[in-house]
Short mmCIF file of C-alpha atoms in Angstrom, two decimals:
data_model
loop_
_atom_site.label_atom_id
_atom_site.label_comp_id
_atom_site.label_asym_id
_atom_site.label_seq_id
_atom_site.Cartn_x
_atom_site.Cartn_y
_atom_site.Cartn_z
CA SER A 1 121.38 -47.25 131.51
CA GLY A 2 123.18 -49.03 129.08
CA LEU A 3 123.42 -52.31 131.13
CA GLU A 4 119.54 -52.49 131.29
CA ILE A 5 119.18 -51.93 127.63
CA ALA A 6 121.64 -54.36 126.70
CA VAL A 7 119.90 -56.94 128.89
CA SER A 8 116.50 -56.28 127.33
CA VAL A 9 117.86 -56.31 123.82
CA LEU A 10 119.46 -59.80 124.77
CA ALA A 11 116.05 -61.16 126.04
CA LEU A 12 114.47 -60.22 122.60
CA VAL A 13 117.50 -61.77 120.70
CA GLU A 14 117.08 -64.88 122.60
CA ALA A 15 113.36 -65.22 122.18
CA ALA A 16 113.88 -64.56 118.41
CA ILE A 17 116.67 -67.46 118.47
CA SER A 18 114.32 -69.75 119.92
CA LEU A 19 111.56 -68.90 117.49
CA THR A 20 113.89 -69.31 114.72
CA ARG A 21 114.70 -72.95 115.91
CA ILE A 22 110.95 -73.68 116.13
CA LEU A 23 110.35 -72.47 112.61
CA HIS A 24 113.47 -74.73 111.37
CA GLU A 25 111.80 -77.85 113.24
CA GLY A 26 108.28 -76.99 111.88
CA TYR A 27 108.88 -76.11 108.16
CA THR A 28 111.10 -79.19 107.37
CA LYS A 29 109.65 -79.85 103.97
CA GLN A 30 110.40 -76.26 102.74
CA LYS A 31 114.27 -76.07 101.68
CA GLY A 32 114.04 -72.39 100.82
CA LEU A 33 112.65 -71.66 104.30
CA LEU A 34 114.94 -74.00 106.06
CA ASP A 35 117.70 -72.09 104.48
CA VAL A 36 116.59 -68.84 105.52
CA CYS A 37 116.12 -69.63 108.85
CA GLN A 38 119.35 -70.91 109.05
CA ARG A 39 120.87 -67.51 107.73
CA LEU A 40 118.57 -65.66 109.99
CA GLN A 41 119.82 -67.85 113.26
CA ARG A 42 123.56 -67.24 112.48
CA ARG A 43 122.70 -63.31 112.09
CA LEU A 44 120.84 -63.44 115.60
CA GLU A 45 123.66 -65.43 117.51
CA THR A 46 126.21 -62.90 116.00
CA ILE A 47 124.06 -59.92 117.19
CA ARG A 48 123.70 -61.59 120.46
CA THR A 49 127.48 -61.99 120.88
CA ILE A 50 128.12 -58.34 120.21
CA VAL A 51 125.44 -57.03 122.81
CA TRP A 52 127.21 -59.51 125.23
CA LEU A 53 130.22 -57.42 124.62
CA VAL A 54 128.51 -54.12 125.41
CA ARG A 55 126.96 -55.58 128.57
CA ASP A 56 130.26 -57.08 129.73
CA GLU A 57 132.39 -53.95 128.81
CA LYS A 58 131.42 -50.73 130.61
CA ASP A 59 133.29 -48.88 128.32
CA LEU A 60 131.17 -49.55 125.84
CA GLN A 61 127.92 -48.26 127.46
CA THR A 62 128.37 -44.87 125.72
CA PRO A 63 125.25 -42.73 124.73
CA SER A 64 126.10 -43.49 121.04
CA VAL A 65 126.39 -47.22 121.71
CA VAL A 66 123.10 -47.21 123.83
CA ASP A 67 121.00 -45.21 121.17
CA ARG A 68 122.01 -48.03 118.58
CA LEU A 69 120.79 -50.69 121.22
CA ARG A 70 117.48 -48.71 121.47
CA GLU A 71 117.01 -48.77 117.57
CA LEU A 72 118.03 -52.85 117.62
CA LYS A 73 115.29 -53.13 120.35
CA LEU A 74 112.77 -51.77 118.16
CA VAL A 75 113.76 -53.83 115.39
CA GLY A 76 113.68 -56.92 117.91
CA LYS A 77 110.03 -56.57 118.77
CA ARG A 78 109.11 -56.18 115.27
CA ILE A 79 111.25 -59.42 114.53
CA LYS A 80 109.65 -61.11 117.45
CA LEU A 81 106.06 -60.50 116.30
CA THR A 82 106.78 -61.42 112.57
CA LEU A 83 108.26 -64.78 113.69
CA GLN A 84 105.47 -65.51 116.09
CA SER A 85 102.88 -64.74 113.05
CA ILE A 86 104.64 -67.57 111.06
CA ASN A 87 105.18 -69.96 114.06
CA PRO A 88 104.13 -73.25 113.09
CA GLN A 89 103.38 -74.67 116.32
CA GLU A 90 100.21 -72.18 116.15
CA LYS A 91 98.85 -74.26 113.40
CA GLY A 92 97.41 -77.82 113.40
CA PRO A 93 98.71 -80.35 110.87
CA ALA A 94 96.03 -79.63 108.37
CA ARG A 95 96.43 -75.99 108.50
CA LEU A 96 100.39 -76.03 108.65
CA PHE A 97 100.21 -77.75 105.48
CA PHE A 98 98.13 -75.66 103.68
CA HIS A 99 99.93 -72.81 105.15
CA GLN A 100 103.18 -74.01 103.68
CA LEU A 101 101.43 -74.45 100.27
CA ILE A 102 99.82 -71.17 100.14
CA SER A 103 102.12 -68.77 102.03
CA GLY A 104 105.60 -70.65 102.03
CA SER A 105 107.12 -68.01 99.97
CA GLU A 106 105.61 -65.27 101.60
CA ASP A 107 107.23 -66.35 104.77
CA GLU A 108 110.55 -66.80 103.29
CA LYS A 109 110.31 -63.16 101.86
CA LYS A 110 109.42 -61.90 105.45
CA ILE A 111 112.49 -63.69 106.95
CA ASN A 112 114.74 -62.29 104.15
CA GLU A 113 113.32 -58.70 105.20
CA ILE A 114 114.19 -59.47 108.84
CA ILE A 115 117.91 -60.48 107.92
CA SER A 116 118.32 -57.35 105.88
CA ASP A 117 116.90 -55.45 108.58
CA LEU A 118 119.47 -56.99 110.96
CA GLU A 119 122.52 -56.67 108.85
CA GLY A 120 121.90 -53.03 108.77
CA GLU A 121 121.46 -52.76 112.53
CA LYS A 122 124.65 -54.70 113.23
CA THR A 123 126.60 -52.75 110.87
CA ALA A 124 125.27 -49.66 112.59
CA LEU A 125 126.16 -51.20 116.02
CA ILE A 126 129.71 -52.21 115.08
CA LEU A 127 130.59 -48.64 113.59
CA VAL A 128 129.48 -46.98 116.82
CA ILE A 129 131.95 -49.48 118.86
CA GLN A 130 134.58 -49.08 116.47
CA VAL A 131 134.99 -45.18 117.34
CA VAL A 132 134.42 -45.56 121.11
CA GLY A 133 137.25 -43.85 123.00
CA VAL A 134 138.18 -46.36 125.21
CA GLY A 135 141.25 -45.44 126.76
CA LEU A 136 141.13 -41.81 125.54
CA LYS A 137 142.44 -39.18 128.09
CA LYS A 138 142.18 -35.29 128.18
CA ASP A 139 144.56 -33.28 130.03
CA SER A 140 144.38 -29.99 131.58
CA GLY A 141 145.85 -28.33 128.17
CA ASP A 142 143.04 -30.01 126.12
CA ASN A 143 145.75 -32.64 124.83
CA PHE A 144 144.53 -36.04 124.08
CA THR A 145 146.21 -39.09 125.03
CA PHE A 146 145.39 -42.74 124.31
CA ILE A 147 146.22 -45.48 127.05
CA PRO A 148 145.66 -48.88 125.65
CA SER A 149 143.81 -50.17 128.54
CA ALA A 150 143.02 -53.88 128.99
CA SER A 151 139.54 -53.05 127.92
CA ALA A 152 140.60 -51.41 124.74
CA ARG A 153 142.62 -54.71 123.95
CA ARG A 154 139.70 -57.09 124.53
CA ILE A 155 137.18 -54.86 122.33
CA ASP A 156 139.92 -54.78 119.49
CA GLY A 157 140.70 -58.44 119.78
CA PHE A 158 136.81 -59.19 119.56
CA LEU A 159 136.26 -57.01 116.65
CA ARG A 160 139.30 -58.58 114.86
CA ASN A 161 139.22 -62.20 116.04
CA ASP A 162 135.50 -62.96 116.34
CA LEU A 163 133.88 -60.61 113.87
CA HIS A 164 136.83 -60.73 111.37
CA ILE A 165 136.80 -56.93 111.24
CA GLN A 166 140.50 -56.14 110.54
CA SER A 167 140.33 -52.46 111.34
CA GLY A 168 139.14 -53.34 114.74
CA LEU A 169 138.92 -50.69 117.46
CA ARG A 170 139.62 -47.18 115.65
CA LEU A 171 142.10 -45.91 118.41
CA MET A 172 144.36 -49.04 118.09
CA ARG A 173 144.70 -48.79 114.72
CA ILE A 174 145.81 -45.11 114.79
CA THR A 175 148.34 -45.90 117.70
CA GLU A 176 149.57 -49.35 117.03
CA ASP A 177 152.75 -48.33 114.94
CA ARG A 178 153.94 -46.04 117.64
CA ALA A 179 156.52 -46.76 120.26
CA SER A 180 155.63 -45.49 123.53
CA ASP A 181 155.85 -46.24 127.63
CA GLY A 182 151.85 -46.99 127.14
CA ASN A 183 150.67 -43.45 126.64
CA VAL A 184 150.30 -42.54 123.17
CA PRO A 185 149.76 -38.67 122.45
CA LEU A 186 147.22 -38.08 119.72
CA THR A 187 147.98 -35.45 116.99
CA ASP A 188 145.29 -33.09 115.77
CA LYS A 189 144.99 -35.18 112.58
CA ASP A 190 144.44 -38.15 114.60
CA MET A 191 141.67 -36.30 116.13
CA GLU A 192 140.31 -35.15 113.01
CA SER A 193 140.28 -38.74 111.67
CA MET A 194 138.28 -39.99 114.82
CA LEU A 195 135.76 -37.02 114.48
CA ALA A 196 135.46 -38.04 110.76
CA ASP A 197 134.60 -41.57 111.64
CA MET A 198 132.38 -40.56 114.21
CA GLN A 199 130.54 -38.53 112.09
CA LEU A 200 130.02 -41.11 109.85
CA THR A 201 127.96 -43.19 112.28
CA VAL A 202 125.33 -40.66 112.75
CA LYS A 203 124.63 -39.63 108.96
CA ASP A 204 121.95 -42.04 108.50
CA ASP A 205 120.73 -39.92 105.26
CA ASN A 206 123.97 -40.52 103.64
CA PRO A 207 123.19 -43.34 100.86
CA ALA A 208 126.86 -43.61 100.03
CA THR A 209 128.03 -45.08 103.07
CA GLU A 210 127.13 -48.77 102.59
CA ARG A 211 125.47 -51.12 100.32
CA ILE A 212 124.12 -54.47 101.47
CA ILE A 213 123.07 -57.00 98.73
CA ILE A 214 122.13 -60.25 100.42
CA ASN A 215 119.53 -63.25 100.14
CA ASN A 216 118.33 -62.53 96.54
CA VAL A 217 117.17 -65.38 94.32
CA ALA A 218 116.65 -65.42 90.58
CA LYS A 219 114.68 -68.39 89.11
CA PHE A 220 113.87 -69.93 85.79
CA GLN A 221 114.86 -67.34 83.03
CA ALA A 222 114.91 -64.18 85.12
CA THR A 223 117.66 -61.73 84.62
CA GLN A 224 118.16 -60.01 87.98
CA ILE A 225 120.50 -56.94 88.40
CA ASN A 226 121.42 -55.92 92.09
CA ALA A 227 124.48 -53.76 90.89
CA PRO A 228 125.39 -50.46 88.61
CA LEU A 229 125.81 -50.98 84.96
CA GLY A 230 127.86 -48.35 83.08
CA GLU A 231 128.96 -45.91 85.64
CA ASP A 232 130.32 -47.48 88.85
CA VAL A 233 128.07 -45.59 91.26
CA TRP A 234 129.36 -47.57 94.19
CA ALA A 235 133.08 -45.97 93.89
CA GLU A 236 132.31 -43.88 97.10
CA VAL A 237 130.57 -46.86 99.19
CA ARG A 238 132.21 -47.33 102.48
CA ARG A 239 131.46 -50.70 102.98
CA LEU A 240 130.03 -53.36 100.89
CA VAL A 241 128.14 -56.65 101.73
CA ILE A 242 127.31 -59.14 99.00
CA GLU A 243 126.44 -62.75 100.29
CA ASP A 244 123.80 -65.78 100.08
CA ASN A 245 122.73 -64.44 96.57
CA THR A 246 121.86 -67.46 94.29
CA ALA A 247 120.86 -67.85 90.67
CA ASP A 248 118.70 -71.08 89.54
CA ALA A 249 118.79 -72.84 86.09
CA MET A 250 119.15 -70.84 83.33
CA SER A 251 119.00 -67.38 85.20
CA THR A 252 121.12 -64.46 85.37
CA GLN A 253 122.11 -62.45 88.50
CA ILE A 254 124.50 -59.38 88.62
CA ASN A 255 125.76 -58.50 91.96
CA TYR A 256 128.75 -56.50 90.96
CA PRO A 257 129.18 -53.45 88.78
CA MET A 258 130.16 -53.84 85.06
CA THR A 259 130.31 -52.23 81.76
CA LEU A 260 127.41 -52.20 79.58
CA LYS A 261 129.66 -53.97 76.76
CA ALA A 262 130.22 -56.87 79.38
CA PHE A 263 126.62 -57.14 80.18
CA CYS A 264 125.60 -57.05 76.74
CA THR A 265 128.19 -59.96 76.12
CA GLY A 266 127.27 -62.02 79.27
CA MET A 267 123.37 -61.71 77.95
CA ILE A 268 124.14 -63.23 74.45
CA PRO A 269 123.64 -66.82 75.42
CA GLN A 270 120.57 -66.35 77.36
CA LEU A 271 119.04 -64.30 74.41
CA VAL A 272 120.13 -67.24 72.12
CA PHE A 273 118.54 -69.82 74.28
CA LEU A 274 115.26 -67.75 74.55
CA ILE A 275 115.17 -67.37 70.71
CA PHE A 276 115.78 -71.08 70.34
CA ILE A 277 112.92 -72.22 72.71
CA SER A 278 110.49 -69.72 70.99
CA TYR A 279 111.33 -71.15 67.63
CA ILE A 280 110.83 -74.67 68.84
CA LEU A 281 107.54 -73.92 70.50
CA TYR A 282 106.13 -71.62 67.75
CA PHE A 283 105.03 -74.47 65.21
CA PRO A 284 103.33 -76.74 67.95
CA LEU A 285 101.60 -73.60 69.55
CA SER A 286 100.50 -72.15 66.15
CA TYR A 287 98.89 -75.73 65.42
CA TYR A 288 96.74 -75.67 68.42
CA PHE A 289 95.97 -71.80 68.27
#
């Protein structure tokens, strides 16, 4: 049932949060790993809050939401195994020191991959929650009416206030400007809009639906491009997430679309610096080699 799958997902999320806290305490000397552990814990806590809502609101335990919870459960199992594999409590002091020295960056990469997976699952779960037909009724003439129930208001409030998703529950947005005695008749256009949103939630093969650009790091003299140059191929993207990306020292990181002219202009200072460094190093290196 929907309640059972929600409870099992919560158990996995709670276990993952506990393991993340252990990692945070165990790898105190690795700032990069500490930062990604904090980001992972925030993602897990957000997902836990969403699953709490599904557990408590029976109207949300629909087949589409339950399917997303099953996918989240599979991801949760993989996350738990990954976190257990880098658990510092499983290593002695000497082994932990060498593990941090040799595999610290690899652990950081694994956790970043977990965060990316969680972001995708969280987005998919939110989308199916937004289009749930809470308060939707159908009469004998195949006409649909929306009744803004207490459950619909709670779910809408959670999406807007807790998750800061201003579109909230789709049915509430469709009908919010219509004066009524509590029952809001839905037009054919309303239903077409709802169906279109529902179809978007099941099109896993549609690459234009969303782009998630998170937790990328550019170091030293690197130039990291995470966005399109020239043609804006993101024009049809429905949802774009860009956060927790950093560029160190003299590195360059591009996370938003730009023209080729703007890109070339922005790269000139870095190219000049590289030419200058090459010139400075040429004479001493040529002397020794």
